[in-house]
């Protein structure tokens, strides 16, 4: 039976891929999925109010990811940090998810930022905000991811301010951290991060931070959607420092790597692709690079669609697919962000995901897509 989508008639797939959880860790790559949060649709709040989170559904989704052997990157951009989820909500998310990880033996790393600052801040205030969040993550027993800071981008006068701020934080970290470089396509307020709008100069500063503290840096996450720059940075890292790709456009080739190395992964697209991504990496575990690419290459079209400009609104598509897949019973987001993408965009996401066999119950996904079309007056 066909469904009339805005882009035309489509005949949904009848059977999903067989992606049964194994629970065994991945061996050849360290892979984190940045996970979304599930809103409480019954909360009587406005988009400007603090987020109302459905904690049961939010934690259930993390158990889903852990069951496939993936790590969870918590309280990151995918969880709507700074786009619906404030620091108080993120702190609670970190505490709850870290406790849940301990009960199931799941790997977890959590974002450390400065989003408790609500206005212009001095560099000492930026450092203090980072320190507060770093302490909470470490007390929770999770690995820390030092995220790019809007407040630091606004306060820093040049590269030296970044070098001094990160050196201060790395000296305080009790365990090696992941450094995150998030590009302005994800957050326009991060334009000129590392002290320069020139990416070559910014890259040199970024690498200098790592070179001066290699024992405190587990790895780096680069989210610039620039495969060539990631490969260049990867090849310039000190020995033992991992590169975690955050490139949602070019991840198959970057994870597969070349004769001079490869990237691990910390990706928002692995929220909807989690089971398939884990299955693909297990092919790499056996040395089957061709099998890995055969599984993951076809997913790039969906990822590029979800992350198309304005890229920062990709979270809407991620949550939409989680609803279609049956991981939550509604399509409501914190901050009202379910309205950030158009009906044609969401319909195309449904079609691409369905073609890949991502929905465990294709009939449920189709029924929910039809319901959305009806609500938006697009059903025919």
CSV table of C-alpha atoms in Angstrom, one decimal:
chain,number,residue,atom,x,y,z
A,1,UNK,CA,0.0,0.0,0.0
A,2,UNK,CA,1.4,3.4,-1.0
A,3,UNK,CA,1.6,6.5,1.1
A,4,UNK,CA,1.3,10.0,-0.5
A,5,UNK,CA,4.3,12.0,0.7
A,6,UNK,CA,4.9,15.6,-0.2
A,7,UNK,CA,7.6,14.4,-2.6
A,8,UNK,CA,5.3,11.9,-4.2
A,9,UNK,CA,3.9,8.4,-3.8
A,10,UNK,CA,6.0,5.9,-1.8
A,11,UNK,CA,5.6,2.2,-1.1
A,12,UNK,CA,6.9,1.5,2.4
A,13,UNK,CA,9.3,-1.3,3.0
A,14,UNK,CA,7.7,-4.5,4.4
A,15,UNK,CA,10.5,-5.8,6.6
A,16,UNK,CA,13.2,-4.2,8.7
A,17,UNK,CA,16.9,-5.1,8.9
A,18,UNK,CA,17.7,-7.8,11.4
A,19,UNK,CA,19.7,-5.9,14.0
A,20,UNK,CA,19.3,-7.8,17.2
A,21,UNK,CA,21.3,-6.5,20.1
A,22,UNK,CA,24.3,-8.6,21.1
A,23,UNK,CA,25.4,-6.5,24.1
A,24,UNK,CA,29.1,-7.2,23.3
A,25,UNK,CA,31.4,-4.2,23.1
A,26,UNK,CA,32.9,-3.1,19.8
A,27,UNK,CA,36.6,-4.0,19.4
A,28,UNK,CA,38.2,-2.2,16.5
A,29,UNK,CA,36.8,1.3,17.1
A,30,UNK,CA,35.6,3.3,20.1
A,31,UNK,CA,32.1,4.5,19.1
A,32,UNK,CA,29.8,6.9,21.0
A,33,UNK,CA,26.3,7.9,20.0
A,34,UNK,CA,25.4,11.4,21.1
A,35,UNK,CA,21.9,10.7,22.4
A,36,UNK,CA,18.8,12.9,22.3
A,37,UNK,CA,16.5,13.7,25.2
A,38,UNK,CA,12.8,12.8,25.3
A,39,UNK,CA,10.4,15.6,26.4
A,40,UNK,CA,7.4,15.2,28.7
A,41,UNK,CA,4.5,16.0,26.3
A,42,UNK,CA,2.1,16.4,29.2
A,43,UNK,CA,4.0,19.2,30.8
A,44,UNK,CA,2.2,22.6,30.8
A,45,UNK,CA,5.1,24.8,29.9
A,46,UNK,CA,6.2,27.2,27.2
A,47,UNK,CA,9.3,27.0,25.0
A,48,UNK,CA,11.0,29.5,27.3
A,49,UNK,CA,10.5,27.5,30.5
A,50,UNK,CA,13.1,25.0,31.8
A,51,UNK,CA,12.8,21.7,29.9
A,52,UNK,CA,10.4,19.0,31.2
A,53,UNK,CA,12.1,15.7,30.5
A,54,UNK,CA,10.5,12.3,30.4
A,55,UNK,CA,13.3,10.6,32.3
A,56,UNK,CA,12.0,7.0,31.9
A,57,UNK,CA,11.9,7.3,28.1
A,58,UNK,CA,15.2,9.2,28.0
A,59,UNK,CA,17.0,6.5,30.0
A,60,UNK,CA,15.3,3.7,28.1
A,61,UNK,CA,16.8,5.1,24.9
A,62,UNK,CA,20.3,5.0,26.4
A,63,UNK,CA,19.8,1.4,27.4
A,64,UNK,CA,18.9,0.7,23.8
A,65,UNK,CA,22.2,2.2,22.6
A,66,UNK,CA,24.2,0.3,25.2
A,67,UNK,CA,22.5,-3.0,24.3
A,68,UNK,CA,24.1,-2.7,20.9
A,69,UNK,CA,27.6,-2.2,22.3
A,70,UNK,CA,27.7,1.6,21.7
A,71,UNK,CA,28.9,4.2,24.1
A,72,UNK,CA,26.7,7.1,25.0
A,73,UNK,CA,27.9,10.7,24.6
A,74,UNK,CA,25.6,12.5,27.1
A,75,UNK,CA,24.5,16.1,27.5
A,76,UNK,CA,25.9,17.1,24.1
A,77,UNK,CA,24.6,19.1,21.2
A,78,UNK,CA,22.2,16.2,20.3
A,79,UNK,CA,20.6,16.5,23.7
A,80,UNK,CA,19.8,20.1,22.9
A,81,UNK,CA,22.3,21.8,25.1
A,82,UNK,CA,21.7,25.5,24.7
A,83,UNK,CA,18.7,24.8,22.5
A,84,UNK,CA,16.0,23.8,25.0
A,85,UNK,CA,18.1,22.0,27.7
A,86,UNK,CA,19.7,24.4,30.2
A,87,UNK,CA,22.5,23.6,32.6
A,88,UNK,CA,20.2,22.5,35.5
A,89,UNK,CA,18.5,20.0,33.1
A,90,UNK,CA,21.9,18.8,31.7
A,91,UNK,CA,23.3,18.3,35.2
A,92,UNK,CA,20.3,16.1,36.1
A,93,UNK,CA,20.7,14.2,32.8
A,94,UNK,CA,24.4,13.6,33.6
A,95,UNK,CA,23.6,12.3,37.1
A,96,UNK,CA,20.8,10.0,36.0
A,97,UNK,CA,22.5,8.6,32.8
A,98,UNK,CA,25.8,8.1,34.6
A,99,UNK,CA,24.0,6.1,37.3
A,100,UNK,CA,22.2,4.1,34.7
A,101,UNK,CA,25.5,3.4,32.9
A,102,UNK,CA,26.9,1.8,36.1
A,103,UNK,CA,23.9,-0.5,36.4
A,104,UNK,CA,24.2,-1.9,32.9
A,105,UNK,CA,28.0,-1.6,32.4
A,106,UNK,CA,27.6,0.9,29.7
A,107,UNK,CA,30.3,3.3,28.5
A,108,UNK,CA,29.5,7.0,29.0
A,109,UNK,CA,31.1,10.4,28.4
A,110,UNK,CA,29.5,13.6,29.3
A,111,UNK,CA,29.7,17.2,28.0
A,112,UNK,CA,31.4,19.8,30.1
A,113,UNK,CA,30.6,23.4,29.1
A,114,UNK,CA,29.8,26.9,30.5
A,115,UNK,CA,26.0,27.2,29.8
A,116,UNK,CA,25.2,28.1,33.3
A,117,UNK,CA,26.5,31.6,32.4
A,118,UNK,CA,23.6,33.7,31.2
A,119,UNK,CA,25.3,36.9,30.0
A,120,UNK,CA,28.7,38.3,29.2
A,121,UNK,CA,31.4,36.7,31.3
A,122,UNK,CA,35.1,37.3,32.1
A,123,UNK,CA,37.7,34.7,31.5
A,124,UNK,CA,37.9,33.8,35.2
A,125,UNK,CA,34.1,33.3,35.2
A,126,UNK,CA,34.4,31.1,32.1
A,127,UNK,CA,37.0,28.9,33.9
A,128,UNK,CA,34.9,28.7,37.0
A,129,UNK,CA,31.9,27.6,35.0
A,130,UNK,CA,33.9,24.9,33.3
A,131,UNK,CA,35.3,23.8,36.6
A,132,UNK,CA,31.8,23.4,38.1
A,133,UNK,CA,30.7,21.2,35.3
A,134,UNK,CA,33.9,19.2,35.2
A,135,UNK,CA,33.6,18.4,38.9
A,136,UNK,CA,30.0,17.2,38.4
A,137,UNK,CA,30.9,14.9,35.5
A,138,UNK,CA,33.9,13.4,37.4
A,139,UNK,CA,31.9,12.9,40.6
A,140,UNK,CA,29.3,11.1,38.4
A,141,UNK,CA,32.0,8.6,37.3
A,142,UNK,CA,31.8,9.6,33.6
A,143,UNK,CA,34.5,10.6,31.2
A,144,UNK,CA,34.5,14.3,30.5
A,145,UNK,CA,34.1,15.9,27.1
A,146,UNK,CA,35.3,19.6,27.1
A,147,UNK,CA,32.8,21.2,24.8
A,148,UNK,CA,33.3,24.4,22.9
A,149,UNK,CA,32.0,27.4,24.9
A,150,UNK,CA,30.0,30.3,23.6
A,151,UNK,CA,31.1,32.3,26.6
A,152,UNK,CA,34.7,31.6,25.9
A,153,UNK,CA,34.3,32.5,22.2
A,154,UNK,CA,32.8,35.9,23.3
A,155,UNK,CA,35.4,36.6,26.1
A,156,UNK,CA,38.6,35.5,24.4
A,157,UNK,CA,40.7,38.1,22.7
A,158,UNK,CA,43.0,35.7,20.8
A,159,UNK,CA,44.6,32.3,20.8
A,160,UNK,CA,46.5,32.8,24.1
A,161,UNK,CA,43.2,33.0,26.0
A,162,UNK,CA,42.2,29.6,24.7
A,163,UNK,CA,45.6,28.1,25.4
A,164,UNK,CA,45.5,29.4,29.0
A,165,UNK,CA,41.9,28.4,29.6
A,166,UNK,CA,42.3,24.8,28.3
A,167,UNK,CA,45.7,24.4,30.0
A,168,UNK,CA,44.1,25.4,33.3
A,169,UNK,CA,41.2,22.9,32.8
A,170,UNK,CA,43.4,20.0,31.7
A,171,UNK,CA,45.7,20.4,34.7
A,172,UNK,CA,42.6,20.0,36.9
A,173,UNK,CA,41.1,17.0,35.1
A,174,UNK,CA,41.7,13.7,37.0
A,175,UNK,CA,41.4,11.5,33.9
A,176,UNK,CA,42.1,12.1,30.2
A,177,UNK,CA,39.3,14.1,28.5
A,178,UNK,CA,37.9,14.5,25.0
A,179,UNK,CA,38.3,17.9,23.5
A,180,UNK,CA,35.5,19.0,21.2
A,181,UNK,CA,35.7,21.4,18.4
A,182,UNK,CA,32.2,22.3,17.2
A,183,UNK,CA,32.0,24.3,14.1
A,184,UNK,CA,29.7,27.4,13.5
A,185,UNK,CA,27.4,25.4,11.2
A,186,UNK,CA,26.3,23.6,14.4
A,187,UNK,CA,26.4,26.8,16.5
A,188,UNK,CA,26.9,30.2,14.9
A,189,UNK,CA,28.1,31.6,18.3
A,190,UNK,CA,31.3,29.5,17.9
A,191,UNK,CA,32.6,31.4,14.9
A,192,UNK,CA,36.3,32.0,15.3
A,193,UNK,CA,36.8,29.4,18.0
A,194,UNK,CA,40.5,28.9,19.0
A,195,UNK,CA,41.1,32.5,18.4
A,196,UNK,CA,40.8,32.9,14.6
A,197,UNK,CA,38.3,32.6,11.8
A,198,UNK,CA,41.2,31.2,9.7
A,199,UNK,CA,40.8,27.5,10.1
A,200,UNK,CA,44.5,26.8,9.5
A,201,UNK,CA,45.4,29.2,12.4
A,202,UNK,CA,42.7,27.8,14.6
A,203,UNK,CA,43.9,24.2,13.9
A,204,UNK,CA,47.4,25.1,15.0
A,205,UNK,CA,46.1,26.5,18.3
A,206,UNK,CA,43.9,23.4,18.8
A,207,UNK,CA,46.9,21.1,18.2
A,208,UNK,CA,49.1,23.2,20.5
A,209,UNK,CA,46.7,22.6,23.4
A,210,UNK,CA,47.0,18.9,22.8
A,211,UNK,CA,50.7,18.8,22.3
A,212,UNK,CA,51.3,20.6,25.6
A,213,UNK,CA,49.1,18.2,27.5
A,214,UNK,CA,49.0,14.8,25.7
A,215,UNK,CA,48.7,12.8,28.9
A,216,UNK,CA,45.4,14.6,29.7
A,217,UNK,CA,43.8,14.2,26.3
A,218,UNK,CA,42.1,10.9,25.5
A,219,UNK,CA,41.1,12.2,22.1
A,220,UNK,CA,39.5,14.9,20.1
A,221,UNK,CA,36.1,15.2,18.5
A,222,UNK,CA,36.0,17.3,15.3
A,223,UNK,CA,32.6,18.5,14.1
A,224,UNK,CA,33.5,20.7,11.1
A,225,UNK,CA,32.0,18.6,8.3
A,226,UNK,CA,35.4,18.8,6.5
A,227,UNK,CA,36.9,15.3,5.9
A,228,UNK,CA,40.3,16.6,4.6
A,229,UNK,CA,40.9,18.8,7.6
A,230,UNK,CA,40.0,15.9,10.0
A,231,UNK,CA,42.4,13.6,8.3
A,232,UNK,CA,45.1,16.3,8.4
A,233,UNK,CA,44.5,16.8,12.2
A,234,UNK,CA,44.4,13.1,12.8
A,235,UNK,CA,47.8,12.6,11.3
A,236,UNK,CA,49.3,15.4,13.4
A,237,UNK,CA,48.1,14.1,16.8
A,238,UNK,CA,50.5,12.8,19.4
A,239,UNK,CA,50.7,9.1,19.8
A,240,UNK,CA,47.9,7.6,21.9
A,241,UNK,CA,45.5,10.5,21.3
A,242,UNK,CA,42.4,9.3,19.4
A,243,UNK,CA,40.5,11.2,16.8
A,244,UNK,CA,36.7,10.8,17.2
A,245,UNK,CA,35.0,11.8,14.0
A,246,UNK,CA,32.0,14.2,14.5
A,247,UNK,CA,31.6,14.5,10.7
A,248,UNK,CA,28.0,13.5,9.9
A,249,UNK,CA,28.7,13.9,6.2
A,250,UNK,CA,31.8,11.7,5.7
A,251,UNK,CA,31.8,9.2,8.7
A,252,UNK,CA,32.1,5.9,6.7
A,253,UNK,CA,35.4,6.8,5.0
A,254,UNK,CA,36.8,8.5,8.2
A,255,UNK,CA,36.0,5.5,10.4
A,256,UNK,CA,37.3,3.0,7.8
A,257,UNK,CA,40.5,5.0,7.6
A,258,UNK,CA,43.5,4.5,5.4
A,259,UNK,CA,47.0,3.1,5.6
A,260,UNK,CA,48.0,6.0,7.9
A,261,UNK,CA,45.2,5.7,10.5
A,262,UNK,CA,41.5,5.9,11.1
A,263,UNK,CA,39.0,7.8,13.2
A,264,UNK,CA,36.9,6.5,16.1
A,265,UNK,CA,33.4,8.0,16.3
A,266,UNK,CA,31.3,10.3,18.4
A,267,UNK,CA,28.3,11.1,16.2
A,268,UNK,CA,24.8,12.5,16.5
A,269,UNK,CA,23.7,10.5,13.4
A,270,UNK,CA,24.5,7.3,15.4
A,271,UNK,CA,21.4,8.1,17.5
A,272,UNK,CA,19.0,6.9,14.8
A,273,UNK,CA,21.6,4.7,13.1
A,274,UNK,CA,22.8,3.0,16.4
A,275,UNK,CA,22.0,-0.6,15.7
A,276,UNK,CA,23.1,-0.5,12.1
A,277,UNK,CA,26.3,1.4,13.0
A,278,UNK,CA,27.2,-1.2,15.6
A,279,UNK,CA,26.6,-4.0,13.1
A,280,UNK,CA,28.8,-2.3,10.6
A,281,UNK,CA,31.7,-1.7,13.1
A,282,UNK,CA,31.5,-5.4,14.0
A,283,UNK,CA,32.4,-6.1,10.3
A,284,UNK,CA,35.4,-3.9,10.8
A,285,UNK,CA,36.2,-6.0,13.9
A,286,UNK,CA,36.7,-8.9,11.6
A,287,UNK,CA,38.8,-7.0,9.2
A,288,UNK,CA,36.0,-6.7,6.7
A,289,UNK,CA,36.3,-3.1,5.5
A,290,UNK,CA,34.2,-3.7,2.4
A,291,UNK,CA,31.4,-5.1,4.5
A,292,UNK,CA,31.6,-2.1,6.8
A,293,UNK,CA,31.3,0.3,3.9
A,294,UNK,CA,28.5,-1.7,2.2
A,295,UNK,CA,26.5,-1.3,5.4
A,296,UNK,CA,27.3,2.3,6.3
A,297,UNK,CA,27.8,4.1,2.9
A,298,UNK,CA,24.0,3.9,2.0
A,299,UNK,CA,23.2,5.8,5.3
A,300,UNK,CA,25.1,8.9,4.2
A,301,UNK,CA,22.2,10.2,2.2
A,302,UNK,CA,19.9,10.2,5.2
A,303,UNK,CA,22.6,11.8,7.4
A,304,UNK,CA,23.3,14.6,4.9
A,305,UNK,CA,19.5,15.2,4.7
A,306,UNK,CA,19.1,15.4,8.5
A,307,UNK,CA,22.1,17.7,8.9
A,308,UNK,CA,21.4,20.0,5.9
A,309,UNK,CA,21.5,23.7,6.6
A,310,UNK,CA,20.6,25.1,9.1
A,311,UNK,CA,22.6,22.2,10.5
A,312,UNK,CA,21.8,23.0,14.1
A,313,UNK,CA,18.2,21.8,13.6
A,314,UNK,CA,19.2,18.2,12.9
A,315,UNK,CA,18.0,17.3,16.3
A,316,UNK,CA,14.4,17.6,15.0
A,317,UNK,CA,15.0,14.9,12.5
A,318,UNK,CA,16.7,12.7,15.1
A,319,UNK,CA,13.8,12.8,17.5
A,320,UNK,CA,11.3,12.4,14.7
A,321,UNK,CA,13.0,9.1,13.6
A,322,UNK,CA,13.0,7.9,17.3
A,323,UNK,CA,9.3,8.4,17.4
A,324,UNK,CA,8.7,6.6,14.1
A,325,UNK,CA,10.9,3.8,15.3
A,326,UNK,CA,8.8,3.3,18.5
A,327,UNK,CA,11.4,4.5,21.0
A,328,UNK,CA,9.0,7.1,22.3
A,329,UNK,CA,5.3,7.5,22.0
A,330,UNK,CA,5.2,11.1,20.8
A,331,UNK,CA,7.0,13.7,18.6
A,332,UNK,CA,7.4,16.5,21.2
A,333,UNK,CA,10.8,18.1,21.9
A,334,UNK,CA,12.1,20.3,24.7
A,335,UNK,CA,11.9,23.9,23.6
A,336,UNK,CA,9.2,23.2,21.1
A,337,UNK,CA,11.9,22.2,18.6
A,338,UNK,CA,9.6,19.7,16.8
A,339,UNK,CA,8.6,22.7,14.6
A,340,UNK,CA,12.2,23.5,13.4
A,341,UNK,CA,11.9,21.3,10.3
A,342,UNK,CA,9.3,21.4,7.5
A,343,UNK,CA,6.8,18.6,6.7
A,344,UNK,CA,8.6,17.9,3.4
A,345,UNK,CA,11.9,17.6,5.2
A,346,UNK,CA,10.5,15.1,7.8
A,347,UNK,CA,8.7,13.1,5.1
A,348,UNK,CA,11.9,12.7,3.2
A,349,UNK,CA,13.7,11.6,6.4
A,350,UNK,CA,11.0,9.0,6.8
A,351,UNK,CA,11.4,7.7,3.3
A,352,UNK,CA,15.2,7.5,3.5
A,353,UNK,CA,15.1,5.8,6.9
A,354,UNK,CA,12.5,3.3,5.7
A,355,UNK,CA,14.5,2.4,2.6
A,356,UNK,CA,17.4,1.6,4.9
A,357,UNK,CA,15.2,-0.7,7.0
A,358,UNK,CA,15.8,1.2,10.2
A,359,UNK,CA,12.3,1.0,11.6
A,360,UNK,CA,11.9,-2.2,13.8
A,361,UNK,CA,8.1,-2.0,13.0
A,362,UNK,CA,7.6,-0.6,9.5
A,363,UNK,CA,3.8,-0.6,10.0
A,364,UNK,CA,4.0,1.5,13.1
A,365,UNK,CA,6.4,3.9,11.4
A,366,UNK,CA,4.0,4.2,8.4
A,367,UNK,CA,1.0,4.8,10.7
A,368,UNK,CA,2.7,7.5,12.6
A,369,UNK,CA,3.9,9.2,9.3
A,370,UNK,CA,0.3,9.1,8.1
A,371,UNK,CA,-0.9,10.6,11.4
A,372,UNK,CA,1.7,13.5,11.0
A,373,UNK,CA,0.5,14.1,7.5
A,374,UNK,CA,-3.0,14.3,8.7
A,375,UNK,CA,-2.2,16.8,11.5
A,376,UNK,CA,-0.4,19.0,9.0
A,377,UNK,CA,-3.1,18.8,6.3
A,378,UNK,CA,-0.8,16.8,4.0
A,379,UNK,CA,-2.7,13.6,3.9
A,380,UNK,CA,-4.2,12.5,0.5
